[in-house]
């Protein structure tokens, strides 16, 4: 513990990174207000269909992947910060489409949700990650990421309880409105950032040739499998918990909050291991824990068992995320 405190006390953050992170934190709060409850919302709107919720996830992912090379062409023409400022209202619009959602005209509202959320993803995530990669220090990136992640986790641990309480009494509408306001507020830290530019030199088809090239195959499969696991686990597990505990929003929110509390100290330790060159060890640990956790999740019945299974899963996930993000930022910084 003393070693960790000593290592983390010397970590510094440049002013530009602080502003970028403030945007990220406020956006995170706005999105966490929905979080797993957003999955429950779609599950109910789709007449309790797992399949339709998963299909929606993969449609969003597929459209994003197909349009990503086109979005990257705006890096040099527009710049990172204007793109990120442009993106936030579209995230708010995607939430507004859920607030106005009407099952009698479901196709139109789902279409609006897909379009607005895709525009947000295309214009926000890549500039955000590239900026992060350039602003974080390669020698202490793991610890910097751990600090920033832990601040977000604190909010992630509190917000679901609030969300569950509000939805149980007033429905989803107040949460959608609060989320919209918070997301729009996240633009403010971006207003004072100078514009940076980056040229994306690959053509549309060349981007996919590079992606599927033999030398990049292992990297592609790693990203694809991680994304698939995230998409599926982000749908099946929350819905399973929701059903298992009699569709009680408050109970669901409490369980969602407790499951992330165990991550705080764990991420600090993982960030330290990452910076001293233990990424391969972290990936091996995360692979074993991630696979075995799904076996444990098959047998949970009580809130205590759910918390234990989630803690076990999150141990592997924290190790994987830290090593994965650090590696991704190393490539982006280059």
GROMACS .gro file of C-alpha atoms in nm:
model
  334
    1UNK     CA    1   0.000   0.000   0.000
    2UNK     CA    2   0.283   0.243   0.088
    3UNK     CA    3   0.449   0.167  -0.246
    4UNK     CA    4   0.127   0.250  -0.430
    5UNK     CA    5   0.079   0.576  -0.238
    6UNK     CA    6   0.437   0.682  -0.310
    7UNK     CA    7   0.407   0.599  -0.679
    8UNK     CA    8   0.076   0.781  -0.724
    9UNK     CA    9   0.165   1.093  -0.523
   10UNK     CA   10   0.416   1.202  -0.788
   11UNK     CA   11   0.176   1.180  -1.084
   12UNK     CA   12   0.117   1.510  -1.267
   13UNK     CA   13  -0.145   1.606  -1.525
   14UNK     CA   14  -0.092   1.880  -1.788
   15UNK     CA   15  -0.355   2.156  -1.796
   16UNK     CA   16  -0.486   2.051  -2.137
   17UNK     CA   17  -0.536   1.692  -2.016
   18UNK     CA   18  -0.729   1.819  -1.712
   19UNK     CA   19  -0.974   2.006  -1.937
   20UNK     CA   20  -1.013   1.709  -2.168
   21UNK     CA   21  -1.070   1.484  -1.870
   22UNK     CA   22  -1.328   1.721  -1.721
   23UNK     CA   23  -1.524   1.691  -2.046
   24UNK     CA   24  -1.487   1.314  -2.025
   25UNK     CA   25  -1.598   1.302  -1.662
   26UNK     CA   26  -1.910   1.515  -1.714
   27UNK     CA   27  -2.001   1.314  -2.026
   28UNK     CA   28  -1.943   0.994  -1.829
   29UNK     CA   29  -2.184   1.110  -1.559
   30UNK     CA   30  -2.450   1.189  -1.819
   31UNK     CA   31  -2.412   0.851  -1.986
   32UNK     CA   32  -2.391   0.661  -1.656
   33UNK     CA   33  -2.728   0.802  -1.552
   34UNK     CA   34  -2.864   0.566  -1.817
   35UNK     CA   35  -2.594   0.298  -1.816
   36UNK     CA   36  -2.740  -0.050  -1.778
   37UNK     CA   37  -3.085   0.103  -1.733
   38UNK     CA   38  -3.070   0.199  -2.100
   39UNK     CA   39  -3.045  -0.171  -2.184
   40UNK     CA   40  -3.348  -0.239  -1.963
   41UNK     CA   41  -3.538   0.041  -2.140
   42UNK     CA   42  -3.484  -0.116  -2.482
   43UNK     CA   43  -3.558  -0.464  -2.346
   44UNK     CA   44  -3.898  -0.345  -2.229
   45UNK     CA   45  -3.972  -0.145  -2.545
   46UNK     CA   46  -3.886  -0.453  -2.755
   47UNK     CA   47  -4.141  -0.662  -2.562
   48UNK     CA   48  -3.879  -0.837  -2.348
   49UNK     CA   49  -3.669  -0.958  -2.642
   50UNK     CA   50  -3.299  -1.031  -2.574
   51UNK     CA   51  -3.239  -1.084  -2.943
   52UNK     CA   52  -3.364  -0.743  -3.056
   53UNK     CA   53  -3.149  -0.561  -2.800
   54UNK     CA   54  -2.837  -0.752  -2.909
   55UNK     CA   55  -2.919  -0.693  -3.277
   56UNK     CA   56  -2.947  -0.319  -3.207
   57UNK     CA   57  -2.602  -0.326  -3.043
   58UNK     CA   58  -2.445  -0.499  -3.344
   59UNK     CA   59  -2.622  -0.272  -3.595
   60UNK     CA   60  -2.477   0.031  -3.415
   61UNK     CA   61  -2.132  -0.129  -3.413
   62UNK     CA   62  -2.150  -0.231  -3.781
   63UNK     CA   63  -2.257   0.113  -3.905
   64UNK     CA   64  -1.987   0.279  -3.695
   65UNK     CA   65  -1.715   0.052  -3.836
   66UNK     CA   66  -1.826   0.109  -4.198
   67UNK     CA   67  -1.831   0.488  -4.161
   68UNK     CA   68  -1.523   0.531  -3.940
   69UNK     CA   69  -1.272   0.592  -4.227
   70UNK     CA   70  -1.501   0.866  -4.361
   71UNK     CA   71  -1.524   1.032  -4.020
   72UNK     CA   72  -1.144   1.025  -3.988
   73UNK     CA   73  -1.112   1.245  -4.297
   74UNK     CA   74  -1.241   1.540  -4.093
   75UNK     CA   75  -0.944   1.528  -3.853
   76UNK     CA   76  -0.735   1.759  -4.071
   77UNK     CA   77  -1.017   1.965  -4.219
   78UNK     CA   78  -1.197   2.049  -3.896
   79UNK     CA   79  -0.967   1.954  -3.606
   80UNK     CA   80  -1.016   1.740  -3.298
   81UNK     CA   81  -1.170   1.987  -3.055
   82UNK     CA   82  -1.433   2.132  -3.296
   83UNK     CA   83  -1.532   1.775  -3.383
   84UNK     CA   84  -1.575   1.684  -3.016
   85UNK     CA   85  -1.780   1.999  -2.953
   86UNK     CA   86  -1.992   1.912  -3.257
   87UNK     CA   87  -2.042   1.558  -3.126
   88UNK     CA   88  -2.195   1.633  -2.786
   89UNK     CA   89  -2.532   1.774  -2.907
   90UNK     CA   90  -2.580   1.456  -3.110
   91UNK     CA   91  -2.530   1.245  -2.798
   92UNK     CA   92  -2.794   1.464  -2.632
   93UNK     CA   93  -3.024   1.415  -2.934
   94UNK     CA   94  -2.986   1.037  -2.907
   95UNK     CA   95  -3.109   1.064  -2.547
   96UNK     CA   96  -3.390   1.297  -2.657
   97UNK     CA   97  -3.505   1.031  -2.904
   98UNK     CA   98  -3.543   0.792  -2.610
   99UNK     CA   99  -3.731   1.052  -2.408
  100UNK     CA  100  -3.977   1.097  -2.698
  101UNK     CA  101  -3.983   0.725  -2.782
  102UNK     CA  102  -4.323   0.599  -2.898
  103UNK     CA  103  -4.384   0.229  -2.966
  104UNK     CA  104  -4.652   0.314  -3.224
  105UNK     CA  105  -4.378   0.462  -3.446
  106UNK     CA  106  -4.084   0.258  -3.318
  107UNK     CA  107  -3.890   0.237  -3.646
  108UNK     CA  108  -3.864   0.616  -3.675
  109UNK     CA  109  -3.740   0.665  -3.319
  110UNK     CA  110  -3.494   0.376  -3.341
  111UNK     CA  111  -3.369   0.521  -3.670
  112UNK     CA  112  -3.319   0.864  -3.511
  113UNK     CA  113  -3.138   0.704  -3.217
  114UNK     CA  114  -2.903   0.510  -3.447
  115UNK     CA  115  -2.825   0.813  -3.666
  116UNK     CA  116  -2.757   1.057  -3.382
  117UNK     CA  117  -2.556   0.813  -3.172
  118UNK     CA  118  -2.347   0.712  -3.476
  119UNK     CA  119  -2.266   1.076  -3.556
  120UNK     CA  120  -2.156   1.124  -3.195
  121UNK     CA  121  -1.933   0.816  -3.205
  122UNK     CA  122  -1.776   0.912  -3.540
  123UNK     CA  123  -1.689   1.267  -3.436
  124UNK     CA  124  -1.599   1.216  -3.070
  125UNK     CA  125  -1.424   0.891  -2.985
  126UNK     CA  126  -1.125   0.890  -3.219
  127UNK     CA  127  -1.026   1.257  -3.158
  128UNK     CA  128  -1.076   1.197  -2.786
  129UNK     CA  129  -0.853   0.888  -2.772
  130UNK     CA  130  -0.581   1.036  -2.995
  131UNK     CA  131  -0.569   1.351  -2.780
  132UNK     CA  132  -0.551   1.137  -2.465
  133UNK     CA  133  -0.269   0.931  -2.612
  134UNK     CA  134  -0.062   1.240  -2.689
  135UNK     CA  135  -0.128   1.410  -2.355
  136UNK     CA  136  -0.061   1.117  -2.121
  137UNK     CA  137   0.296   1.036  -2.019
  138UNK     CA  138   0.421   0.705  -2.159
  139UNK     CA  139   0.620   0.628  -1.841
  140UNK     CA  140   0.325   0.684  -1.607
  141UNK     CA  141   0.030   0.631  -1.843
  142UNK     CA  142  -0.100   0.331  -1.648
  143UNK     CA  143  -0.118   0.525  -1.322
  144UNK     CA  144  -0.266   0.832  -1.494
  145UNK     CA  145  -0.537   0.615  -1.648
  146UNK     CA  146  -0.598   0.443  -1.313
  147UNK     CA  147  -0.649   0.777  -1.134
  148UNK     CA  148  -0.889   0.905  -1.399
  149UNK     CA  149  -1.075   0.574  -1.414
  150UNK     CA  150  -1.114   0.562  -1.036
  151UNK     CA  151  -1.270   0.909  -1.025
  152UNK     CA  152  -1.524   0.790  -1.282
  153UNK     CA  153  -1.582   0.470  -1.083
  154UNK     CA  154  -1.679   0.672  -0.775
  155UNK     CA  155  -1.959   0.833  -0.975
  156UNK     CA  156  -2.044   0.498  -1.134
  157UNK     CA  157  -2.090   0.354  -0.785
  158UNK     CA  158  -2.332   0.623  -0.669
  159UNK     CA  159  -2.535   0.711  -0.979
  160UNK     CA  160  -2.714   0.375  -1.037
  161UNK     CA  161  -2.871   0.394  -0.689
  162UNK     CA  162  -3.006   0.740  -0.773
  163UNK     CA  163  -3.123   0.627  -1.117
  164UNK     CA  164  -3.298   0.318  -0.981
  165UNK     CA  165  -3.475   0.525  -0.716
  166UNK     CA  166  -3.597   0.785  -0.969
  167UNK     CA  167  -3.713   0.532  -1.231
  168UNK     CA  168  -3.898   0.325  -0.970
  169UNK     CA  169  -4.102   0.631  -0.871
  170UNK     CA  170  -4.121   0.854  -1.178
  171UNK     CA  171  -4.024   0.641  -1.477
  172UNK     CA  172  -3.743   0.694  -1.728
  173UNK     CA  173  -3.838   1.045  -1.844
  174UNK     CA  174  -3.665   1.246  -1.564
  175UNK     CA  175  -3.344   1.046  -1.614
  176UNK     CA  176  -3.343   1.115  -1.988
  177UNK     CA  177  -3.388   1.489  -1.926
  178UNK     CA  178  -3.114   1.506  -1.660
  179UNK     CA  179  -2.879   1.310  -1.888
  180UNK     CA  180  -2.940   1.553  -2.175
  181UNK     CA  181  -2.858   1.855  -1.956
  182UNK     CA  182  -2.540   1.696  -1.814
  183UNK     CA  183  -2.417   1.586  -2.158
  184UNK     CA  184  -2.464   1.936  -2.301
  185UNK     CA  185  -2.275   2.080  -2.001
  186UNK     CA  186  -1.975   1.863  -2.093
  187UNK     CA  187  -1.912   2.091  -2.393
  188UNK     CA  188  -1.796   2.374  -2.162
  189UNK     CA  189  -1.443   2.237  -2.083
  190UNK     CA  190  -1.384   2.189  -2.458
  191UNK     CA  191  -1.451   2.555  -2.540
  192UNK     CA  192  -1.113   2.676  -2.412
  193UNK     CA  193  -0.904   2.405  -2.581
  194UNK     CA  194  -0.693   2.503  -2.881
  195UNK     CA  195  -0.764   2.313  -3.201
  196UNK     CA  196  -0.526   2.034  -3.299
  197UNK     CA  197  -0.515   1.860  -3.634
  198UNK     CA  198  -0.411   1.518  -3.754
  199UNK     CA  199  -0.403   1.386  -4.110
  200UNK     CA  200  -0.564   1.052  -4.185
  201UNK     CA  201  -0.384   0.944  -4.502
  202UNK     CA  202  -0.555   0.613  -4.586
  203UNK     CA  203  -0.836   0.589  -4.842
  204UNK     CA  204  -1.166   0.423  -4.749
  205UNK     CA  205  -1.083   0.080  -4.892
  206UNK     CA  206  -0.718   0.103  -4.788
  207UNK     CA  207  -0.835   0.141  -4.427
  208UNK     CA  208  -1.004  -0.198  -4.439
  209UNK     CA  209  -0.711  -0.357  -4.621
  210UNK     CA  210  -0.486  -0.241  -4.337
  211UNK     CA  211  -0.737  -0.363  -4.081
  212UNK     CA  212  -0.755  -0.715  -4.225
  213UNK     CA  213  -0.387  -0.739  -4.326
  214UNK     CA  214  -0.208  -1.050  -4.203
  215UNK     CA  215   0.032  -0.855  -3.981
  216UNK     CA  216  -0.263  -0.688  -3.806
  217UNK     CA  217  -0.478  -1.001  -3.778
  218UNK     CA  218  -0.402  -1.078  -3.414
  219UNK     CA  219  -0.464  -0.714  -3.317
  220UNK     CA  220  -0.792  -0.711  -3.510
  221UNK     CA  221  -0.911  -1.037  -3.354
  222UNK     CA  222  -0.821  -0.905  -3.009
  223UNK     CA  223  -1.023  -0.585  -3.063
  224UNK     CA  224  -1.313  -0.772  -3.223
  225UNK     CA  225  -1.340  -1.036  -2.951
  226UNK     CA  226  -1.318  -0.773  -2.678
  227UNK     CA  227  -1.586  -0.562  -2.845
  228UNK     CA  228  -1.812  -0.863  -2.895
  229UNK     CA  229  -1.774  -0.973  -2.532
  230UNK     CA  230  -1.850  -0.618  -2.415
  231UNK     CA  231  -2.157  -0.591  -2.637
  232UNK     CA  232  -2.301  -0.924  -2.529
  233UNK     CA  233  -2.217  -0.897  -2.158
  234UNK     CA  234  -2.351  -0.543  -2.154
  235UNK     CA  235  -2.690  -0.678  -2.264
  236UNK     CA  236  -2.735  -1.028  -2.123
  237UNK     CA  237  -2.599  -0.977  -1.771
  238UNK     CA  238  -2.795  -0.659  -1.680
  239UNK     CA  239  -3.119  -0.807  -1.815
  240UNK     CA  240  -3.056  -1.134  -1.629
  241UNK     CA  241  -3.005  -0.948  -1.300
  242UNK     CA  242  -3.313  -0.734  -1.365
  243UNK     CA  243  -3.530  -1.042  -1.424
  244UNK     CA  244  -3.375  -1.245  -1.141
  245UNK     CA  245  -3.465  -0.979  -0.885
  246UNK     CA  246  -3.826  -0.934  -0.994
  247UNK     CA  247  -3.763  -0.631  -1.216
  248UNK     CA  248  -3.702  -0.405  -0.916
  249UNK     CA  249  -3.529  -0.088  -1.038
  250UNK     CA  250  -3.401   0.014  -0.694
  251UNK     CA  251  -3.249  -0.330  -0.623
  252UNK     CA  252  -3.096  -0.335  -0.971
  253UNK     CA  253  -2.939   0.008  -0.910
  254UNK     CA  254  -2.792  -0.097  -0.573
  255UNK     CA  255  -2.638  -0.413  -0.722
  256UNK     CA  256  -2.497  -0.215  -1.016
  257UNK     CA  257  -2.339   0.030  -0.770
  258UNK     CA  258  -2.186  -0.233  -0.542
  259UNK     CA  259  -2.033  -0.423  -0.833
  260UNK     CA  260  -1.808  -0.129  -0.927
  261UNK     CA  261  -1.689  -0.028  -0.577
  262UNK     CA  262  -1.438  -0.313  -0.565
  263UNK     CA  263  -1.264  -0.171  -0.871
  264UNK     CA  264  -1.110   0.137  -0.709
  265UNK     CA  265  -0.814  -0.019  -0.524
  266UNK     CA  266  -0.786  -0.289  -0.787
  267UNK     CA  267  -0.739  -0.039  -1.072
  268UNK     CA  268  -0.472   0.147  -0.874
  269UNK     CA  269  -0.273  -0.175  -0.833
  270UNK     CA  270  -0.326  -0.275  -1.196
  271UNK     CA  271  -0.211   0.069  -1.315
  272UNK     CA  272   0.110   0.027  -1.114
  273UNK     CA  273   0.176  -0.319  -1.264
  274UNK     CA  274   0.110  -0.184  -1.612
  275UNK     CA  275   0.370   0.092  -1.575
  276UNK     CA  276   0.641  -0.149  -1.454
  277UNK     CA  277   0.601  -0.361  -1.767
  278UNK     CA  278   0.362  -0.635  -1.656
  279UNK     CA  279   0.112  -0.602  -1.943
  280UNK     CA  280   0.155  -0.963  -2.058
  281UNK     CA  281   0.094  -1.088  -1.703
  282UNK     CA  282  -0.218  -0.873  -1.680
  283UNK     CA  283  -0.352  -1.010  -2.008
  284UNK     CA  284  -0.295  -1.371  -1.898
  285UNK     CA  285  -0.470  -1.309  -1.565
  286UNK     CA  286  -0.760  -1.128  -1.732
  287UNK     CA  287  -0.807  -1.406  -1.987
  288UNK     CA  288  -0.844  -1.673  -1.720
  289UNK     CA  289  -1.063  -1.465  -1.488
  290UNK     CA  290  -1.283  -1.341  -1.771
  291UNK     CA  291  -1.356  -1.689  -1.905
  292UNK     CA  292  -1.410  -1.854  -1.567
  293UNK     CA  293  -1.632  -1.571  -1.440
  294UNK     CA  294  -1.901  -1.659  -1.692
  295UNK     CA  295  -1.916  -2.010  -1.550
  296UNK     CA  296  -1.969  -1.863  -1.202
  297UNK     CA  297  -2.237  -1.626  -1.330
  298UNK     CA  298  -2.445  -1.924  -1.443
  299UNK     CA  299  -2.507  -2.023  -1.080
  300UNK     CA  300  -2.585  -1.693  -0.904
  301UNK     CA  301  -2.919  -1.654  -0.726
  302UNK     CA  302  -2.882  -1.396  -0.449
  303UNK     CA  303  -2.758  -1.032  -0.444
  304UNK     CA  304  -2.448  -1.147  -0.249
  305UNK     CA  305  -2.364  -1.404  -0.516
  306UNK     CA  306  -2.418  -1.146  -0.792
  307UNK     CA  307  -2.180  -0.906  -0.613
  308UNK     CA  308  -1.917  -1.181  -0.570
  309UNK     CA  309  -1.943  -1.290  -0.934
  310UNK     CA  310  -1.922  -0.930  -1.057
  311UNK     CA  311  -1.619  -0.860  -0.837
  312UNK     CA  312  -1.446  -1.169  -0.976
  313UNK     CA  313  -1.532  -1.066  -1.332
  314UNK     CA  314  -1.426  -0.705  -1.275
  315UNK     CA  315  -1.087  -0.822  -1.146
  316UNK     CA  316  -1.017  -0.974  -1.485
  317UNK     CA  317  -1.180  -0.688  -1.671
  318UNK     CA  318  -0.973  -0.423  -1.490
  319UNK     CA  319  -0.652  -0.605  -1.583
  320UNK     CA  320  -0.762  -0.643  -1.944
  321UNK     CA  321  -0.885  -0.285  -1.982
  322UNK     CA  322  -0.569  -0.130  -1.842
  323UNK     CA  323  -0.333  -0.333  -2.060
  324UNK     CA  324  -0.558  -0.290  -2.363
  325UNK     CA  325  -0.602   0.087  -2.324
  326UNK     CA  326  -0.234   0.145  -2.254
  327UNK     CA  327  -0.135  -0.053  -2.565
  328UNK     CA  328  -0.395   0.130  -2.778
  329UNK     CA  329  -0.266   0.469  -2.657
  330UNK     CA  330   0.092   0.369  -2.733
  331UNK     CA  331  -0.008   0.298  -3.095
  332UNK     CA  332  -0.215   0.618  -3.117
  333UNK     CA  333   0.067   0.833  -2.977
  334UNK     CA  334   0.299   0.702  -3.248
   0.00000   0.00000   0.00000
